[in-house]
mmCIF file of C-alpha atoms and ligand atoms in Angstrom:
data_model
loop_
_atom_site.group_PDB
_atom_site.id
_atom_site.type_symbol
_atom_site.label_atom_id
_atom_site.label_comp_id
_atom_site.label_asym_id
_atom_site.label_seq_id
_atom_site.Cartn_x
_atom_site.Cartn_y
_atom_site.Cartn_z
ATOM 1 C CA MET B 442 -0.037 0.359 0.408
ATOM 2 C CA THR B 443 1.124 3.369 -0.770
ATOM 3 C CA THR B 444 1.051 6.010 1.534
ATOM 4 C CA MET B 445 0.257 9.623 -0.352
ATOM 5 C CA THR B 446 1.995 12.199 1.101
ATOM 6 C CA SER B 447 0.345 16.031 0.210
ATOM 7 C CA THR B 448 2.760 18.897 -1.371
ATOM 8 C CA ALA B 449 0.451 21.496 -0.752
ATOM 9 C CA PRO B 450 1.921 24.267 1.511
ATOM 10 C CA ALA B 451 0.353 25.206 4.626
ATOM 11 C CA PHE B 452 -1.839 27.668 3.528
ATOM 12 C CA ALA B 453 -2.741 29.374 6.673
ATOM 13 C CA SER B 454 0.725 29.745 7.855
ATOM 14 C CA LEU B 455 1.333 31.729 3.415
ATOM 15 C CA PHE B 456 -1.344 34.036 5.426
ATOM 16 C CA ASP B 457 0.442 34.792 8.702
ATOM 17 C CA LEU B 458 2.080 37.825 9.761
ATOM 18 C CA SER B 459 3.256 36.937 13.541
ATOM 19 C CA GLY B 460 6.037 38.764 14.077
ATOM 20 C CA LYS B 461 5.748 41.318 11.333
ATOM 21 C CA VAL B 462 5.686 44.990 11.973
ATOM 22 C CA ALA B 463 3.355 46.714 9.693
ATOM 23 C CA LEU B 464 3.988 51.045 9.447
ATOM 24 C CA VAL B 465 0.533 52.563 8.371
ATOM 25 C CA THR B 466 0.575 55.671 7.459
ATOM 26 C CA GLY B 467 -2.808 57.547 7.787
ATOM 27 C CA ALA B 468 -4.297 55.079 10.492
ATOM 28 C CA ARG B 469 -5.663 57.860 12.947
ATOM 29 C CA THR B 470 -9.143 57.197 10.563
ATOM 30 C CA GLY B 471 -11.222 55.801 7.978
ATOM 31 C CA LEU B 472 -9.242 53.212 5.732
ATOM 32 C CA GLY B 473 -5.972 53.499 7.727
ATOM 33 C CA LYS B 474 -7.697 52.721 11.182
ATOM 34 C CA ALA B 475 -9.333 49.346 9.287
ATOM 35 C CA LEU B 476 -6.192 48.618 7.911
ATOM 36 C CA ALA B 477 -4.378 48.702 11.176
ATOM 37 C CA GLU B 478 -6.680 46.561 12.904
ATOM 38 C CA ALA B 479 -6.535 44.173 10.067
ATOM 39 C CA LEU B 480 -3.071 43.967 9.992
ATOM 40 C CA ALA B 481 -2.771 43.685 13.965
ATOM 41 C CA SER B 482 -6.051 41.018 13.578
ATOM 42 C CA ALA B 483 -3.588 38.487 11.132
ATOM 43 C CA GLY B 484 -0.595 39.026 13.704
ATOM 44 C CA ALA B 485 1.337 42.293 12.828
ATOM 45 C CA ASP B 486 2.716 44.735 15.341
ATOM 46 C CA VAL B 487 1.442 48.519 14.099
ATOM 47 C CA VAL B 488 3.164 51.605 13.837
ATOM 48 C CA GLY B 489 0.649 54.413 13.290
ATOM 49 C CA LEU B 490 1.701 57.334 11.118
ATOM 50 C CA GLY B 491 -0.403 60.613 11.435
ATOM 51 C CA SER B 492 -0.470 64.289 11.634
ATOM 52 C CA ARG B 493 -2.661 63.895 14.721
ATOM 53 C CA PRO B 494 -2.081 61.144 17.436
ATOM 54 C CA MET B 495 -4.826 58.182 17.212
ATOM 55 C CA PRO B 496 -5.614 56.603 20.560
ATOM 56 C CA GLU B 497 -8.289 54.742 18.785
ATOM 57 C CA THR B 498 -6.327 53.267 16.356
ATOM 58 C CA SER B 499 -4.105 52.400 19.634
ATOM 59 C CA ARG B 500 -6.889 50.600 21.210
ATOM 60 C CA ALA B 501 -7.941 48.894 18.258
ATOM 61 C CA VAL B 502 -4.703 47.161 17.669
ATOM 62 C CA ALA B 503 -4.294 46.623 21.717
ATOM 63 C CA ALA B 504 -7.807 45.032 21.454
ATOM 64 C CA GLN B 505 -6.032 42.258 18.519
ATOM 65 C CA GLY B 506 -3.512 41.537 21.290
ATOM 66 C CA ARG B 507 -0.269 43.461 19.162
ATOM 67 C CA SER B 508 1.353 46.963 20.567
ATOM 68 C CA PHE B 509 1.446 49.560 18.556
ATOM 69 C CA HIS B 510 3.427 52.900 18.190
ATOM 70 C CA GLU B 511 2.815 56.030 17.326
ATOM 71 C CA VAL B 512 4.326 58.498 14.525
ATOM 72 C CA VAL B 513 2.870 61.734 14.850
ATOM 73 C CA CYS B 514 3.695 63.827 11.865
ATOM 74 C CA ASP B 515 2.664 66.064 9.398
ATOM 75 C CA LEU B 516 3.353 64.668 5.365
ATOM 76 C CA GLU B 517 2.702 68.234 3.878
ATOM 77 C CA LYS B 518 5.838 69.541 5.740
ATOM 78 C CA PRO B 519 9.636 68.437 4.651
ATOM 79 C CA HIS B 520 10.832 65.483 7.015
ATOM 80 C CA ASP B 521 14.276 63.468 7.362
ATOM 81 C CA PHE B 522 12.713 60.479 6.285
ATOM 82 C CA HIS B 523 15.815 58.410 6.951
ATOM 83 C CA ALA B 524 15.760 59.564 10.138
ATOM 84 C CA LEU B 525 12.224 58.943 10.903
ATOM 85 C CA VAL B 526 12.435 55.322 9.816
ATOM 86 C CA ALA B 527 15.817 55.108 12.100
ATOM 87 C CA ASP B 528 13.551 56.103 15.329
ATOM 88 C CA VAL B 529 10.569 53.654 14.218
ATOM 89 C CA VAL B 530 13.119 50.702 13.984
ATOM 90 C CA ALA B 531 14.377 51.615 16.929
ATOM 91 C CA ARG B 532 11.435 51.310 18.779
ATOM 92 C CA ALA B 533 9.458 48.913 16.702
ATOM 93 C CA GLY B 534 12.155 46.436 16.159
ATOM 94 C CA GLY B 535 12.122 46.644 12.113
ATOM 95 C CA ILE B 536 9.802 47.408 9.540
ATOM 96 C CA ASP B 537 8.253 44.400 7.323
ATOM 97 C CA ILE B 538 5.102 45.978 6.047
ATOM 98 C CA LEU B 539 4.842 49.608 4.500
ATOM 99 C CA VAL B 540 1.042 50.863 3.680
ATOM 100 C CA ASN B 541 1.247 54.206 2.173
ATOM 101 C CA ASN B 542 -2.588 54.827 3.080
ATOM 102 C CA ALA B 543 -2.183 58.954 4.128
ATOM 103 C CA GLY B 544 -4.139 61.411 1.832
ATOM 104 C CA ILE B 545 -6.077 64.470 0.844
ATOM 105 C CA ILE B 546 -8.987 65.571 -1.722
ATOM 106 C CA ARG B 547 -9.555 69.334 -1.959
ATOM 107 C CA ARG B 548 -12.113 69.999 -4.860
ATOM 108 C CA GLU B 549 -11.817 73.321 -7.077
ATOM 109 C CA ASP B 550 -12.637 74.035 -10.727
ATOM 110 C CA VAL B 551 -9.495 73.066 -12.650
ATOM 111 C CA LEU B 552 -9.592 76.544 -13.902
ATOM 112 C CA ASP B 553 -9.322 78.131 -10.329
ATOM 113 C CA TYR B 554 -7.413 75.397 -8.371
ATOM 114 C CA THR B 555 -4.645 77.385 -6.351
ATOM 115 C CA GLU B 556 -0.779 76.159 -6.328
ATOM 116 C CA ALA B 557 -1.756 75.555 -2.464
ATOM 117 C CA ASP B 558 -3.983 73.154 -3.169
ATOM 118 C CA TRP B 559 -1.833 71.498 -5.874
ATOM 119 C CA ASP B 560 1.298 71.344 -3.318
ATOM 120 C CA ALA B 561 -0.394 70.238 -0.947
ATOM 121 C CA VAL B 562 -2.136 67.293 -2.520
ATOM 122 C CA MET B 563 0.442 66.682 -4.298
ATOM 123 C CA THR B 564 2.885 66.533 -1.104
ATOM 124 C CA VAL B 565 1.004 64.546 0.817
ATOM 125 C CA ASN B 566 -0.012 61.777 -1.700
ATOM 126 C CA LEU B 567 2.707 61.316 -3.919
ATOM 127 C CA LYS B 568 5.684 63.066 -2.917
ATOM 128 C CA SER B 569 5.801 61.959 0.865
ATOM 129 C CA LEU B 570 4.578 58.248 -0.217
ATOM 130 C CA PHE B 571 7.749 58.268 -2.864
ATOM 131 C CA GLN B 572 10.578 58.845 0.152
ATOM 132 C CA LEU B 573 8.483 56.661 2.918
ATOM 133 C CA SER B 574 9.159 54.327 0.453
ATOM 134 C CA GLN B 575 12.240 54.609 -0.354
ATOM 135 C CA ALA B 576 13.661 55.298 3.574
ATOM 136 C CA VAL B 577 11.573 52.121 4.418
ATOM 137 C CA GLY B 578 13.028 50.274 1.350
ATOM 138 C CA ARG B 579 16.695 50.835 2.094
ATOM 139 C CA HIS B 580 16.297 49.373 5.799
ATOM 140 C CA MET B 581 14.277 46.343 4.031
ATOM 141 C CA VAL B 582 17.343 45.269 2.045
ATOM 142 C CA ALA B 583 19.437 45.805 4.506
ATOM 143 C CA SER B 584 18.038 43.810 7.027
ATOM 144 C CA GLY B 585 17.374 41.396 4.359
ATOM 145 C CA ARG B 586 13.579 41.354 4.975
ATOM 146 C CA GLN B 587 11.258 39.562 2.436
ATOM 147 C CA GLY B 588 9.386 43.269 2.446
ATOM 148 C CA ARG B 589 5.860 44.924 1.441
ATOM 149 C CA ILE B 590 4.963 47.642 0.390
ATOM 150 C CA VAL B 591 0.903 48.815 -0.643
ATOM 151 C CA ASN B 592 -0.057 51.765 -1.718
ATOM 152 C CA ILE B 593 -3.387 53.001 -1.321
ATOM 153 C CA ALA B 594 -4.205 54.719 -5.171
ATOM 154 C CA SER B 595 -8.137 54.931 -7.125
ATOM 155 C CA LEU B 596 -10.022 54.979 -9.062
ATOM 156 C CA LEU B 597 -8.466 58.783 -10.174
ATOM 157 C CA SER B 598 -5.014 56.232 -10.935
ATOM 158 C CA PHE B 599 -7.453 55.472 -13.780
ATOM 159 C CA GLN B 600 -9.866 57.708 -15.034
ATOM 160 C CA GLY B 601 -10.196 61.391 -14.828
ATOM 161 C CA GLY B 602 -12.671 62.496 -12.386
ATOM 162 C CA ILE B 603 -13.598 66.037 -12.548
ATOM 163 C CA ARG B 604 -12.930 69.415 -9.691
ATOM 164 C CA VAL B 605 -9.575 67.004 -8.704
ATOM 165 C CA PRO B 606 -6.779 67.826 -10.538
ATOM 166 C CA ALA B 607 -4.038 67.484 -7.926
ATOM 167 C CA TYR B 608 -5.847 64.034 -6.727
ATOM 168 C CA THR B 609 -5.708 62.713 -9.823
ATOM 169 C CA ALA B 610 -2.365 63.692 -11.338
ATOM 170 C CA ALA B 611 -1.236 62.358 -7.682
ATOM 171 C CA LYS B 612 -3.162 58.943 -7.853
ATOM 172 C CA HIS B 613 -2.068 58.472 -11.280
ATOM 173 C CA GLY B 614 1.659 59.207 -10.156
ATOM 174 C CA VAL B 615 1.059 56.222 -7.195
ATOM 175 C CA ALA B 616 -0.017 53.945 -9.809
ATOM 176 C CA GLY B 617 2.902 54.648 -11.868
ATOM 177 C CA LEU B 618 5.714 54.555 -9.067
ATOM 178 C CA THR B 619 4.173 51.435 -7.996
ATOM 179 C CA LYS B 620 4.781 49.441 -10.993
ATOM 180 C CA LEU B 621 8.945 51.554 -10.887
ATOM 181 C CA MET B 622 9.562 50.497 -7.506
ATOM 182 C CA ALA B 623 8.102 46.995 -8.212
ATOM 183 C CA ASN B 624 10.657 46.430 -11.330
ATOM 184 C CA GLU B 625 13.427 47.810 -8.975
ATOM 185 C CA LEU B 626 12.463 46.271 -5.743
ATOM 186 C CA ALA B 627 11.444 42.804 -6.753
ATOM 187 C CA PRO B 628 15.221 41.181 -7.957
ATOM 188 C CA LYS B 629 15.536 42.190 -3.834
ATOM 189 C CA GLY B 630 12.704 40.542 -2.600
ATOM 190 C CA ILE B 631 10.283 43.690 -1.699
ATOM 191 C CA THR B 632 6.736 43.283 -3.452
ATOM 192 C CA VAL B 633 5.163 46.598 -4.155
ATOM 193 C CA ASN B 634 1.350 46.770 -5.069
ATOM 194 C CA ALA B 635 -1.032 49.517 -5.116
ATOM 195 C CA ILE B 636 -5.068 49.028 -4.475
ATOM 196 C CA ALA B 637 -7.188 51.249 -5.927
ATOM 197 C CA PRO B 638 -10.765 51.124 -3.458
ATOM 198 C CA GLY B 639 -14.000 52.495 -5.275
ATOM 199 C CA TYR B 640 -16.091 55.130 -3.242
ATOM 200 C CA MET B 641 -15.792 53.800 0.493
ATOM 201 C CA GLU B 642 -17.635 55.439 3.319
ATOM 202 C CA THR B 643 -15.092 57.563 4.948
ATOM 203 C CA ASP B 644 -14.432 61.361 5.457
ATOM 204 C CA ASN B 645 -12.554 61.681 2.686
ATOM 205 C CA THR B 646 -15.805 61.055 0.426
ATOM 206 C CA ALA B 647 -18.155 63.111 3.202
ATOM 207 C CA ALA B 648 -19.024 65.905 0.185
ATOM 208 C CA LEU B 649 -20.540 63.459 -1.770
ATOM 209 C CA ARG B 650 -22.529 61.355 0.380
ATOM 210 C CA ALA B 651 -23.870 64.244 1.364
ATOM 211 C CA ASP B 652 -24.943 65.342 -2.365
ATOM 212 C CA PRO B 653 -28.086 63.028 -3.267
ATOM 213 C CA GLU B 654 -27.700 63.573 -7.147
ATOM 214 C CA ARG B 655 -24.330 62.317 -6.715
ATOM 215 C CA THR B 656 -25.164 59.797 -4.643
ATOM 216 C CA ARG B 657 -27.614 58.667 -7.332
ATOM 217 C CA GLN B 658 -24.880 58.914 -9.969
ATOM 218 C CA LEU B 659 -22.255 57.062 -8.811
ATOM 219 C CA MET B 660 -24.884 54.470 -7.184
ATOM 220 C CA ASP B 661 -26.344 53.230 -10.691
ATOM 221 C CA ARG B 662 -22.814 52.459 -11.961
ATOM 222 C CA ILE B 663 -22.073 50.068 -8.984
ATOM 223 C CA PRO B 664 -22.676 47.214 -9.881
ATOM 224 C CA ALA B 665 -22.539 45.993 -5.899
ATOM 225 C CA GLY B 666 -25.110 49.050 -5.782
ATOM 226 C CA ARG B 667 -23.429 49.965 -2.425
ATOM 227 C CA TRP B 668 -20.501 52.669 -0.705
ATOM 228 C CA GLY B 669 -17.658 50.163 0.233
ATOM 229 C CA ALA B 670 -16.557 49.921 3.443
ATOM 230 C CA PRO B 671 -13.162 50.576 4.792
ATOM 231 C CA GLN B 672 -13.209 46.691 5.893
ATOM 232 C CA ASP B 673 -13.601 45.753 2.243
ATOM 233 C CA LEU B 674 -9.721 46.500 1.313
ATOM 234 C CA ALA B 675 -8.425 44.360 4.337
ATOM 235 C CA THR B 676 -8.699 41.217 2.370
ATOM 236 C CA ALA B 677 -6.677 42.913 -0.171
ATOM 237 C CA VAL B 678 -4.253 44.319 1.748
ATOM 238 C CA LEU B 679 -3.662 41.157 4.059
ATOM 239 C CA PHE B 680 -3.326 39.604 0.942
ATOM 240 C CA PHE B 681 -0.766 42.120 -0.494
ATOM 241 C CA ALA B 682 1.211 42.026 3.102
ATOM 242 C CA ALA B 683 1.544 38.219 3.653
ATOM 243 C CA PRO B 684 4.253 35.389 2.296
ATOM 244 C CA ALA B 685 1.060 34.672 0.192
ATOM 245 C CA SER B 686 1.812 37.015 -2.350
ATOM 246 C CA GLY B 687 5.511 36.868 -2.888
ATOM 247 C CA TYR B 688 5.056 36.349 -6.541
ATOM 248 C CA VAL B 689 2.895 39.095 -7.183
ATOM 249 C CA THR B 690 4.357 42.335 -7.786
ATOM 250 C CA GLY B 691 3.396 45.719 -9.916
ATOM 251 C CA THR B 692 -0.718 45.153 -9.740
ATOM 252 C CA VAL B 693 -3.033 47.704 -8.857
ATOM 253 C CA LEU B 694 -5.924 46.256 -8.008
ATOM 254 C CA PRO B 695 -9.024 47.967 -7.996
ATOM 255 C CA VAL B 696 -11.644 46.934 -4.841
ATOM 256 C CA ASP B 697 -14.856 48.759 -6.501
ATOM 257 C CA GLY B 698 -17.708 47.177 -6.846
ATOM 258 C CA GLY B 699 -17.491 46.558 -10.146
ATOM 259 C CA TRP B 700 -17.008 50.099 -11.057
ATOM 260 C CA MET B 701 -14.158 49.550 -13.217
ATOM 261 C CA ALA B 702 -16.136 46.446 -15.367
ATOM 262 C CA ARG B 703 -18.579 48.783 -16.296
HETATM 263 P P1 NAP U 1229 -9.759 59.892 5.423
HETATM 264 O O1 NAP U 1229 -10.480 58.819 7.000
HETATM 265 O O2 NAP U 1229 -9.621 61.300 5.101
HETATM 266 O O3 NAP U 1229 -8.013 59.342 6.240
HETATM 267 C C1 NAP U 1229 -6.998 60.312 5.640
HETATM 268 C C2 NAP U 1229 -5.938 59.639 6.804
HETATM 269 O O4 NAP U 1229 -4.985 60.705 6.089
HETATM 270 C C3 NAP U 1229 -6.289 60.689 7.573
HETATM 271 O O5 NAP U 1229 -5.790 59.308 8.675
HETATM 272 C C4 NAP U 1229 -5.203 61.274 7.971
HETATM 273 O O6 NAP U 1229 -4.449 61.220 9.711
HETATM 274 C C5 NAP U 1229 -4.002 61.277 6.928
HETATM 275 N N1 NAP U 1229 -3.708 62.419 6.626
HETATM 276 C C6 NAP U 1229 -3.770 63.405 6.024
HETATM 277 N N2 NAP U 1229 -3.255 64.560 5.481
HETATM 278 C C7 NAP U 1229 -2.022 64.241 6.784
HETATM 279 C C8 NAP U 1229 -0.713 64.900 6.782
HETATM 280 N N3 NAP U 1229 -0.304 65.851 6.343
HETATM 281 N N4 NAP U 1229 -0.020 64.084 7.166
HETATM 282 C C9 NAP U 1229 -0.265 62.857 7.806
HETATM 283 N N5 NAP U 1229 -1.445 62.246 7.836
HETATM 284 C C10 NAP U 1229 -2.206 62.719 6.888
HETATM 285 O O7 NAP U 1229 -9.701 59.214 4.215
HETATM 286 P P2 NAP U 1229 -9.580 57.509 3.835
HETATM 287 O O8 NAP U 1229 -10.995 57.159 2.588
HETATM 288 O O9 NAP U 1229 -9.761 56.920 4.855
HETATM 289 O O10 NAP U 1229 -8.558 58.192 2.774
HETATM 290 C C11 NAP U 1229 -7.380 56.741 3.209
HETATM 291 C C12 NAP U 1229 -6.816 56.531 1.515
HETATM 292 O O11 NAP U 1229 -7.538 55.934 0.826
HETATM 293 C C13 NAP U 1229 -6.076 57.976 0.900
HETATM 294 O O12 NAP U 1229 -4.945 57.973 0.307
HETATM 295 C C14 NAP U 1229 -7.427 58.380 -0.031
HETATM 296 O O13 NAP U 1229 -6.743 58.932 -1.144
HETATM 297 C C15 NAP U 1229 -7.440 56.818 -0.724
HETATM 298 N N6 NAP U 1229 -8.659 56.321 -0.930
HETATM 299 C C16 NAP U 1229 -10.283 56.615 -0.432
HETATM 300 C C17 NAP U 1229 -11.457 56.308 -1.312
HETATM 301 C C18 NAP U 1229 -12.247 56.871 -0.855
HETATM 302 O O14 NAP U 1229 -13.491 56.159 -1.205
HETATM 303 N N7 NAP U 1229 -12.642 56.787 0.951
HETATM 304 C C19 NAP U 1229 -11.286 55.840 -2.171
HETATM 305 C C20 NAP U 1229 -9.758 55.922 -3.197
HETATM 306 C C21 NAP U 1229 -8.998 56.045 -2.253
HETATM 307 P P3 NAP U 1229 -4.427 62.557 10.274
HETATM 308 O O15 NAP U 1229 -5.631 63.536 10.694
HETATM 309 O O16 NAP U 1229 -3.580 62.005 11.285
HETATM 310 O O17 NAP U 1229 -3.574 63.610 9.467
#
């Protein structure tokens, strides 16, 4: 009689983040808070970065039995990101996963859009994402980590939108940078992917959700027929953060209830 030996890897362990440290930007509210909590539930310790303290996120991570470190840093201002990363590494022991989630949106007609709004959105949504990824990437390479970088893009990484020129330019930039960084960092064992959330129920979309006409127009086009919830993104982030996705890099994944398929 022959004995069948399974050659299947232990799949559950491929989604286990125990012993990992995840740095999540914009972790105080909305999607970032939900992502921090999800990463903790999969076993990761979390470092939350934002321009203000985030006690609720700290409590949510602690409730999952994981440790939480807070970095208060206004990404609109210039920073020495290498010093910031060195400080995080000293406090948390290293960084295995970077989730670039912080972002702002400023709405105005293209003919009236101000330089101040352009600079603020481009700095928070694109420039700081590049600089933080560069600093964390150096740390991951130097410490021999199989690192994971996950960028939060947007449907406006693919489409033009209206009245959000800087946001659209920045989010197209996030998609491009994701591919560039994936190309350069794959040989070093680091994956870089992006997630493009659809219309999610957060502060970011408060103005849209308050407008019944825009809400009706949007719902008409979303096959799933509802706003996305922050938790809808969590599974995608967990996949990109996990050992399971080691051969997936340079992708921009819409999580949009089917919007891009219409
Ligand atoms: P949100 O609730 O407004 O969260 C944005 C986060 O970014 C906040 O936690 C905020 O933290 C942080 N942030 C903003 N300016 C910052 C600064 N100068 N320095 C440091 N942190 C800063 O909105 P959200 O919907 O969760 O957005 C998260 C990401 O998803 C953004 O990149 C957004 O573009 C993207 N997204 C959202 C949707 C949607 O439908 N909601 C759709 C597509 C893409 P502080 O308050 O501590 O500054």
